[in-house]
Coordinates of C-alpha atoms and ligand atoms in Angstrom, one line a residue:
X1 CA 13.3 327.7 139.4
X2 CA 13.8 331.1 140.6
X3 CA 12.3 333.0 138.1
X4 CA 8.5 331.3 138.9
X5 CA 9.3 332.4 142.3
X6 CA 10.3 336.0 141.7
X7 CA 7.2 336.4 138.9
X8 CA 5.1 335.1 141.8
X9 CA 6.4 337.4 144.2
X10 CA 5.8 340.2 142.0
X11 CA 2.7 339.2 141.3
X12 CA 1.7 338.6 145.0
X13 CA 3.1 342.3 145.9
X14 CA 1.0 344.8 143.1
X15 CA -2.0 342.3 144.3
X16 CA -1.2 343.6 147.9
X17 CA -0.3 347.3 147.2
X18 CA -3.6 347.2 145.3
X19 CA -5.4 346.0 147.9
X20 CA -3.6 347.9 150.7
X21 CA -5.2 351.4 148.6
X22 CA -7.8 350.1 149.2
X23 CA -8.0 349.8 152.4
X24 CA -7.1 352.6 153.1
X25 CA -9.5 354.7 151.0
X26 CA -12.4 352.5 152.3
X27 CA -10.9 353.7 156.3
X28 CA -11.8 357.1 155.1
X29 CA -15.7 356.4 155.3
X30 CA -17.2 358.2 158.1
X31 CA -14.9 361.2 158.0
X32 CA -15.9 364.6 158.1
X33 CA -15.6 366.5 154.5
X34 CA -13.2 369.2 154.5
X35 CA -15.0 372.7 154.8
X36 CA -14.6 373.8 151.4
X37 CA -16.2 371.0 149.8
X38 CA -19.0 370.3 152.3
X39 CA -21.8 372.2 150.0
X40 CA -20.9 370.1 147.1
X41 CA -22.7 366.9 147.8
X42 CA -26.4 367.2 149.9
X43 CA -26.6 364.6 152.8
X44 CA -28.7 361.8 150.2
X45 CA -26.1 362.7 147.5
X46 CA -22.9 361.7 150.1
X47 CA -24.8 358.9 151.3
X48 CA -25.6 357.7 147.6
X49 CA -21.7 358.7 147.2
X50 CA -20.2 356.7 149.9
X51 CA -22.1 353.1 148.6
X52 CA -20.9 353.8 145.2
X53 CA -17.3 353.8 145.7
X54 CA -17.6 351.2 148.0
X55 CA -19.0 349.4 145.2
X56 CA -16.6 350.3 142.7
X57 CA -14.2 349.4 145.2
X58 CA -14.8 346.0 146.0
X59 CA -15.3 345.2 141.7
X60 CA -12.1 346.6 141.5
X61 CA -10.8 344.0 144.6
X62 CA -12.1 341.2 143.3
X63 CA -11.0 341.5 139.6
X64 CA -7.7 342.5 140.7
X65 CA -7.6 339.0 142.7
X66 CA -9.0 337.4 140.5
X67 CA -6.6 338.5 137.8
X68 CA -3.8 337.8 140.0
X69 CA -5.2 334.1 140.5
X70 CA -5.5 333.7 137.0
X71 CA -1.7 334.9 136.1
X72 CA -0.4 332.7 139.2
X73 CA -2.2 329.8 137.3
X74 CA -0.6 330.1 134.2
X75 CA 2.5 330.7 135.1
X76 CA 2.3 328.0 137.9
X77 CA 1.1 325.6 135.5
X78 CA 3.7 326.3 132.5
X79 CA 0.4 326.7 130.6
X80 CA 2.2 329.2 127.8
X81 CA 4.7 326.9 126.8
X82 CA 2.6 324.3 126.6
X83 CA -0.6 325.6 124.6
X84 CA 2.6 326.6 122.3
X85 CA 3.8 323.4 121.6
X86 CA 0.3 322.1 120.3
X87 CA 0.1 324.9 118.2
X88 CA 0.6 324.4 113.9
X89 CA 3.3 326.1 111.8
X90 CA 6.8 327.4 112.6
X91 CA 7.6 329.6 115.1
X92 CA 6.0 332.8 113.9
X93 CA 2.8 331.5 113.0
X94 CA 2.5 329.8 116.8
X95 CA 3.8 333.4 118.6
X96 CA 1.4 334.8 117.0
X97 CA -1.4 332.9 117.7
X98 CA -0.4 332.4 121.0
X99 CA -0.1 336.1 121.5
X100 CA -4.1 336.2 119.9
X101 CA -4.8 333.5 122.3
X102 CA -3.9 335.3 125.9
X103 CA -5.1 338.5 124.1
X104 CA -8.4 336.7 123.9
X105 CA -8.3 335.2 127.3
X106 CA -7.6 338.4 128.9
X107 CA -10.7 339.8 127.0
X108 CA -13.4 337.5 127.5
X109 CA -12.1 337.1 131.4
X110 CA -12.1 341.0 131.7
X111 CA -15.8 340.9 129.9
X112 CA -18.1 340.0 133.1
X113 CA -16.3 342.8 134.9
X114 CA -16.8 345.5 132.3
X115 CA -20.3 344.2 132.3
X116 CA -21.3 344.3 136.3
X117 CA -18.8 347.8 136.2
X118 CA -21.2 349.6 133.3
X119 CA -24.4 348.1 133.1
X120 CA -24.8 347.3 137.4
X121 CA -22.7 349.8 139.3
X122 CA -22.7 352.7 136.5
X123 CA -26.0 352.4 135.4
X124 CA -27.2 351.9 139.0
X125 CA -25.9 355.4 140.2
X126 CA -27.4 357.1 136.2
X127 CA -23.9 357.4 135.3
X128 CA -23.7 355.1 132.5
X129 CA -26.1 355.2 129.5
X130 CA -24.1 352.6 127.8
X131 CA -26.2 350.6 125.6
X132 CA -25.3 347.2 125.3
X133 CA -25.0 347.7 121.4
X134 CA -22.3 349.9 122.5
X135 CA -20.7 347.8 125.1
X136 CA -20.1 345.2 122.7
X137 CA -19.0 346.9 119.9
X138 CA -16.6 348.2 122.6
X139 CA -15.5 345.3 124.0
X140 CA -14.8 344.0 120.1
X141 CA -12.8 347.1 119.4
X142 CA -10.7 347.1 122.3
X143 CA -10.0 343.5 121.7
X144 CA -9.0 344.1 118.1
X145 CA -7.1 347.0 118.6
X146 CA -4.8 345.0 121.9
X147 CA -4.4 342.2 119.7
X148 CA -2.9 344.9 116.7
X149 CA -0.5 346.4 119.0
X150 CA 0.5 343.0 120.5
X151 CA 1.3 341.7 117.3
X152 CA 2.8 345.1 115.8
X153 CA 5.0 344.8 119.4
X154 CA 5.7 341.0 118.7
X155 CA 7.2 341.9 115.1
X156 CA 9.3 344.1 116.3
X157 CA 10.7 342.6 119.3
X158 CA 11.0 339.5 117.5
X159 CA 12.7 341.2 114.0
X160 CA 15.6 343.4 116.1
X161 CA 16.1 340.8 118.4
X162 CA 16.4 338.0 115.4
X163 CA 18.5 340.8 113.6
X164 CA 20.6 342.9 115.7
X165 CA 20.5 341.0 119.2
X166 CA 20.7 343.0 122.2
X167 CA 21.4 347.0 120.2
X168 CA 18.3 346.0 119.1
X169 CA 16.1 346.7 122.0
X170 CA 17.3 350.5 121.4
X171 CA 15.9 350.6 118.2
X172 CA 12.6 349.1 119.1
X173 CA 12.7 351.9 121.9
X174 CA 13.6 354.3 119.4
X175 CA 10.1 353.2 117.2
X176 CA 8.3 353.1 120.4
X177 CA 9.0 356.6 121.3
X178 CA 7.8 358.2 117.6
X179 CA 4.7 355.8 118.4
X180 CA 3.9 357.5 121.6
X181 CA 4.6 361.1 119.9
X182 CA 2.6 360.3 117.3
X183 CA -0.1 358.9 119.9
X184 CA -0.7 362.1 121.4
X185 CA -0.3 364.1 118.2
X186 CA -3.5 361.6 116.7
X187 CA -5.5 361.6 119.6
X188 CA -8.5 363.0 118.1
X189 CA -8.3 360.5 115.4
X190 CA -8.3 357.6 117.7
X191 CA -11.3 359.2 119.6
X192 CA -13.0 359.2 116.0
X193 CA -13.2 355.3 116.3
X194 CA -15.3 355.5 119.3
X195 CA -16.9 358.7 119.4
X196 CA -19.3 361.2 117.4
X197 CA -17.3 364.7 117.3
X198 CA -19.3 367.7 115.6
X199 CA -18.2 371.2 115.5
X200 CA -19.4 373.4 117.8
X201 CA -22.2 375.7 116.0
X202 CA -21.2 379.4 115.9
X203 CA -22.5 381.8 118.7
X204 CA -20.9 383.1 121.8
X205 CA -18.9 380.2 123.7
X206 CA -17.0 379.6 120.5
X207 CA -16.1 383.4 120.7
X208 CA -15.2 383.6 123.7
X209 CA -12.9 380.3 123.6
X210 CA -11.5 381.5 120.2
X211 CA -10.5 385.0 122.0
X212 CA -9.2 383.3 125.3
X213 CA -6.8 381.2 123.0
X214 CA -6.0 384.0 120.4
X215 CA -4.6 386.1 123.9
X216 CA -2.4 383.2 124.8
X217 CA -1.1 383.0 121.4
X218 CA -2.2 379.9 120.3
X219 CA -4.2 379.5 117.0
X220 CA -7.7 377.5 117.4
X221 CA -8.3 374.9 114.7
X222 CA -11.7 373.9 115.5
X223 CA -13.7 373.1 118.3
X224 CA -15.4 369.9 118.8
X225 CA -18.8 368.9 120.7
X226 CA -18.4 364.8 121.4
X227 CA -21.3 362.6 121.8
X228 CA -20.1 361.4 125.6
X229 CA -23.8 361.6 126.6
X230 CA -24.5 358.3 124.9
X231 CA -22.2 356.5 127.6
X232 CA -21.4 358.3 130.7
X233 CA -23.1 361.7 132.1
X234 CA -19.4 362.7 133.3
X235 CA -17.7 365.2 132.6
X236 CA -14.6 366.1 130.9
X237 CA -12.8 368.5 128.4
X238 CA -9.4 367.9 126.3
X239 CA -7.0 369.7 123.8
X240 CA -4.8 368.1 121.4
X241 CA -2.5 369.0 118.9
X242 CA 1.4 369.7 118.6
X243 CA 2.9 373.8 118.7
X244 CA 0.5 376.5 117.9
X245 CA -2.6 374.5 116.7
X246 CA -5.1 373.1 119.0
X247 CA -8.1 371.6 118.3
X248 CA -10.6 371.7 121.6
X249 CA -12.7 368.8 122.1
X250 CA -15.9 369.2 124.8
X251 CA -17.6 366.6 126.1
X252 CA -21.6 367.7 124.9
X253 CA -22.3 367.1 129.0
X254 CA -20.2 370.0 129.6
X255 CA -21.6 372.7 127.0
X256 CA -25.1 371.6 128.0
X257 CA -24.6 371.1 132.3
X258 CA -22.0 374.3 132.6
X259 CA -22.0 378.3 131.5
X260 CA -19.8 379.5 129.3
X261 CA -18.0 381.4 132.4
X262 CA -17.6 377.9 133.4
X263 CA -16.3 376.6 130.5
X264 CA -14.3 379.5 129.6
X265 CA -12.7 378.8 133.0
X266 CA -11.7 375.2 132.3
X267 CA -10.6 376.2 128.9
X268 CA -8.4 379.4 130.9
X269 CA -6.6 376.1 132.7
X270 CA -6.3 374.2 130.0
X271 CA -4.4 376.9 128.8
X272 CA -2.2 377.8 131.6
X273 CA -1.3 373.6 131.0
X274 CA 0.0 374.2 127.0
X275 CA 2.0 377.8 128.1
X276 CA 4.1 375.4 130.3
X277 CA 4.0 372.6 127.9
X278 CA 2.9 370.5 130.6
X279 CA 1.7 368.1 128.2
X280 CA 5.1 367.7 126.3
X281 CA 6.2 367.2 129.7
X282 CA 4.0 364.6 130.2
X283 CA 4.6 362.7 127.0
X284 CA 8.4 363.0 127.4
X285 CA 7.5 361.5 130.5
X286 CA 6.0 358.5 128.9
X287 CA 9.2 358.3 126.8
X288 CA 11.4 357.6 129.8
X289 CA 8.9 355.4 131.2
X290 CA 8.9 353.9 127.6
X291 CA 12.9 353.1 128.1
X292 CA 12.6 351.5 131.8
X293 CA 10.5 348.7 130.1
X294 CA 12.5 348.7 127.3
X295 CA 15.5 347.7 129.4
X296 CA 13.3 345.3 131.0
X297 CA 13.0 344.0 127.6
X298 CA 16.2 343.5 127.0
X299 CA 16.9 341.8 130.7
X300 CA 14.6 339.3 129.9
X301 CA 16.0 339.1 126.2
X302 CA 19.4 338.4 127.8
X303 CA 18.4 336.1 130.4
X304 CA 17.7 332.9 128.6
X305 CA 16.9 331.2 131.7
X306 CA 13.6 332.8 132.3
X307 CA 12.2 331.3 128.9
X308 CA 13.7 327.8 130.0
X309 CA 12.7 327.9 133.3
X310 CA 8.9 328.2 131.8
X311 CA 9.1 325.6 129.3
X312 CA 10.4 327.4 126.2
X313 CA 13.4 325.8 124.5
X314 CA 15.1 328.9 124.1
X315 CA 14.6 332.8 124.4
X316 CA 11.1 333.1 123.3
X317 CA 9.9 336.9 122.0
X318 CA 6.6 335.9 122.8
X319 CA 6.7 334.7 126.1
X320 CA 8.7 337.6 126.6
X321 CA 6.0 339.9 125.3
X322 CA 3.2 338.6 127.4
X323 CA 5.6 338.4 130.5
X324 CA 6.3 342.0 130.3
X325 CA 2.6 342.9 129.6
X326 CA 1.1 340.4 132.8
X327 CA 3.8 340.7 135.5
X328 CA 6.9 343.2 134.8
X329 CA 4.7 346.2 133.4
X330 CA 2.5 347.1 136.1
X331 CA 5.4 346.9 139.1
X332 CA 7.4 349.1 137.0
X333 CA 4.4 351.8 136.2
X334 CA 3.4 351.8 139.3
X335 CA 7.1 352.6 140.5
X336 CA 7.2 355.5 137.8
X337 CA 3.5 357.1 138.3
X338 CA 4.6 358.1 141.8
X339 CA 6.5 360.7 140.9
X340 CA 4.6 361.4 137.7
X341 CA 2.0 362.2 139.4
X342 CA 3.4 364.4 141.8
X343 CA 4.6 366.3 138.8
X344 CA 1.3 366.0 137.6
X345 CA -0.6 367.5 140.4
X346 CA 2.2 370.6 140.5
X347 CA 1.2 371.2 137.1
X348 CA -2.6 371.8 138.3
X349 CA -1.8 373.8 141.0
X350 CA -0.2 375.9 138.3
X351 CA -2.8 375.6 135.2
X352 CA -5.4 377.1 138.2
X353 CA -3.1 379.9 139.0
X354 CA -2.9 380.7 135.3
X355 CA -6.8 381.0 134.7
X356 CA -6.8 383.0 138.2
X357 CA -4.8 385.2 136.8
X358 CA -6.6 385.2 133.3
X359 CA -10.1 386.8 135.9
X360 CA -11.8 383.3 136.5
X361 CA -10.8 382.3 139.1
X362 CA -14.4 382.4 140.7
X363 CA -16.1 380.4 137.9
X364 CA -13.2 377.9 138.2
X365 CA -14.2 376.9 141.8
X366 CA -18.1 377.1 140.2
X367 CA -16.9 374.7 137.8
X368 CA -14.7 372.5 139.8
X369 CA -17.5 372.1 142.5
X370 CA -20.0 371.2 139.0
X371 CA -17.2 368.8 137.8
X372 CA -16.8 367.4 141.6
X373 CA -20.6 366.4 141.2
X374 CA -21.0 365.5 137.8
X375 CA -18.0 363.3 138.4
X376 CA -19.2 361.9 141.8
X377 CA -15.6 362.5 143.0
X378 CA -13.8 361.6 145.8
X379 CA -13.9 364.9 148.3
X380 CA -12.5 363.5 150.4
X381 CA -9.5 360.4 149.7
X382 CA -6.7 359.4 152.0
X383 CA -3.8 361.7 151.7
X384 CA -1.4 358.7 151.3
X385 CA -3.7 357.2 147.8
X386 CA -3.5 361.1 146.0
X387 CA 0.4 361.0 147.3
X388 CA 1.0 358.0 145.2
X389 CA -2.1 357.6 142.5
X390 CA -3.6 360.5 142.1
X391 CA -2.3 362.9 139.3
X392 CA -4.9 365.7 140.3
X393 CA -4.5 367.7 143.7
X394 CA -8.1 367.0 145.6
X395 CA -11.1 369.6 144.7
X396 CA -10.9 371.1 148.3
X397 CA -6.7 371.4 147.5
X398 CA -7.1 372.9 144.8
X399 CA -10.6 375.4 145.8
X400 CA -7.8 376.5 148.9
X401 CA -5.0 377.2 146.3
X402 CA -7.2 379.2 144.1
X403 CA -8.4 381.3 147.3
X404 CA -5.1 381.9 148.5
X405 CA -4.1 383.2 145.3
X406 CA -7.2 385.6 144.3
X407 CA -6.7 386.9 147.6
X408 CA -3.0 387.2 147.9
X409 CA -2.5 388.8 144.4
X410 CA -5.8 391.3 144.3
X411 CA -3.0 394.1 142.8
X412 CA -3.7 393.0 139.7
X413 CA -6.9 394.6 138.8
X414 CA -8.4 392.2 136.5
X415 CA -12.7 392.3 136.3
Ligands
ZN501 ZN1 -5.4 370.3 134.3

């Protein structure tokens, strides 16, 4: 019986770390803004601030414990095992549908939250615009496409273990790590399912961002406008796209809300990101990460006892699948995001330099203090949450680095 136990303790500690954030970041109310930040936000638009994340905060609270009471159920109760002895068919047939099953589950429970999240505390504050058309057609996708990889991840657990027994587990990692190249390599295609993305109509923000890359030696493919307006009035920007050929996408918020200084600024840190290869890093990160729960894999694939102990008659893939995905997975991300995002937030500090140096360094802060408002983000969040969550330094970090920098290196010249 000691693997209930240790499952329960595992799931009893992420519920407290989670909640222990938490805490912490809702201590912070009530505490002056740091200077540089302080013009960001007018009195009624802190105010309005404050309330929201306290909002968002307590959703997140009580999903997370509801999740966690939901989990401690099932696994309390034996309920996998035994929902997979009343399924039909052999064994692959009931893995799989048991896999569709807590797939489901986990959707439909998850639903009311995404609801009271988008169409209550979003819409409340005019961030979201999400129609509920679009929430469901969402929600659907998202389903479908979980269920996909839990199946695709099934097979293949299932086949190598069946076939090739323990050596196995490297080869699924080995599959797993072209997936997660490939991931980021696709990216655009996967934001095709849920998004509108135009090109962005000739004139002088495309020159300028075709010029800014050209100068860094990178080769533009296209540049994309995407219809975010239609669910969020955030913010945001990306690049994708392996060596020497990007592709730009722009969130139509942004080329509407921001000047092109602005946006030519973001785009000068994006930029100061791919000369480092910050994003290979990033992804080669992900691979690592990739092979820590791949060895937890194969743990549980050697352990016999934790299948038994839950009802199974003998090592069960599936069990071991959903195990990984409800209780070992977020422990073990949590443990590797720490220093991943330290990394990550080095990385800005660096991309910021870069489009300091590149002469826009000024519209950055414009931009950052825009993005800080458009975002309605945190000015000001307990230095122990961005030490272990947050993979961006804080806006008023960051506005202090780029001011130390245009004012420590003015030899350079640049207009
Ligand atoms: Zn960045």
């Amino acid at each position: 019986m000691r693997y209930p136990i240790l499952f329960l303790i595992l799931i009893a500690l992420d519920l407290a770390y989670d909640l222990v954030l938490r805490i912490l970041q809702a201590s912070r109310r009530g505490e002056p803004l740091p200077e540089t930040v302080r013009d960001i936000y007018d009195a009624d638009g802190y105010a309005r601030w404050l309330d929201y994340s306290a909002e968002k905060r307590k959703l997140g609270a009580v999903e997370k414990i509801f999740d966690a009471a939901v989990l401690t159920a099932c696994f309390g109760t034996r309920a996998f095992s035994a929902v997979y002895e009343r399924l039909p068919g052999g064994d692959a047939v009931k893995s799989l549908l048991l896999l569709l099953i807590w797939t489901a589950v986990t959707t439909v429970l998850s639903v009311p939250f995404d609801w009271v999240r988008e169409k209550r505390v979003e819409a409340k504050y005019g961030f979201s615009r999400t129609e509920t058309s679009t929430f469901v057609r969402d929600e659907i996708t998202g389903f479908v496409v979980n269920a996909l990889l839990n199946a695709a991840l099934y097979l293949a657990v299932a086949w190598t273990w069946g076939r090739f027994g323990l050596r196995g587990f490297f080869i699924v990692f080995l599959i797993l790590a072209v997936f997660v190249v490939a991931f980021s390599m696709l990216a655009t295609v996967f934001q095709r399912l849920y998004n509108k993305l135009e090109p962005l109509p000739e004139g002088t923000l495309r020159d300028t961002l075709a010029e800014l890359f050209r100068k860094a030696g990178y080769e533009l493919e296209n540049i994309y406008v995407m219809d975010a307006s239609r669910r969020t009035t955030k913010v945001n920007a990306f690049c994708s796209g392996l060596g020497r050929f990007k592709r730009i996408v722009l969130y139509d918020n942004l080329v509407n809300g921001y000047s092109e200084d602005e946006i030519a600024a973001v785009f000068a840190h994006e930029l100061g990101h791919y000369r480092r290869r910050d994003t290979m890093k990033n992804t080669a990160f992900t691979v690592l990460l990739m092979a820590v729960v791949t060895a937890a894999a194969a743990w549980f694939a050697s352990t016999p006892e934790m299948s038994l102990a839950y009802g199974f008659e003998g090592v069960s893939p599936v069990f071991g699948v959903i195990l990984l995905q409800a209780v070992l997975l977020t422990p073990v991300m949590t443990l590797c995001m720490i220093p991943r995002s330290a990394m990550a937030r080095r990385f800005e500090y660096r991309a910021d330099a870069a489009a300091v140096e590149s002469g826009y360094g000024e519209a950055l802060i414009s931009a950052l203090k825009k993005l800080s408002r458009d975002n309605f983000s945190d000015l000001n969040p307990h230095p122990a949450v961005v030490a272990l969550e947050y993979d961006h330094p804080t806006t008023a970090d960051r506005i202090r680095a780029i001011r130390e920098r245009e004012s420590g290196g003015a030899s350079g010249g640049t207009a």
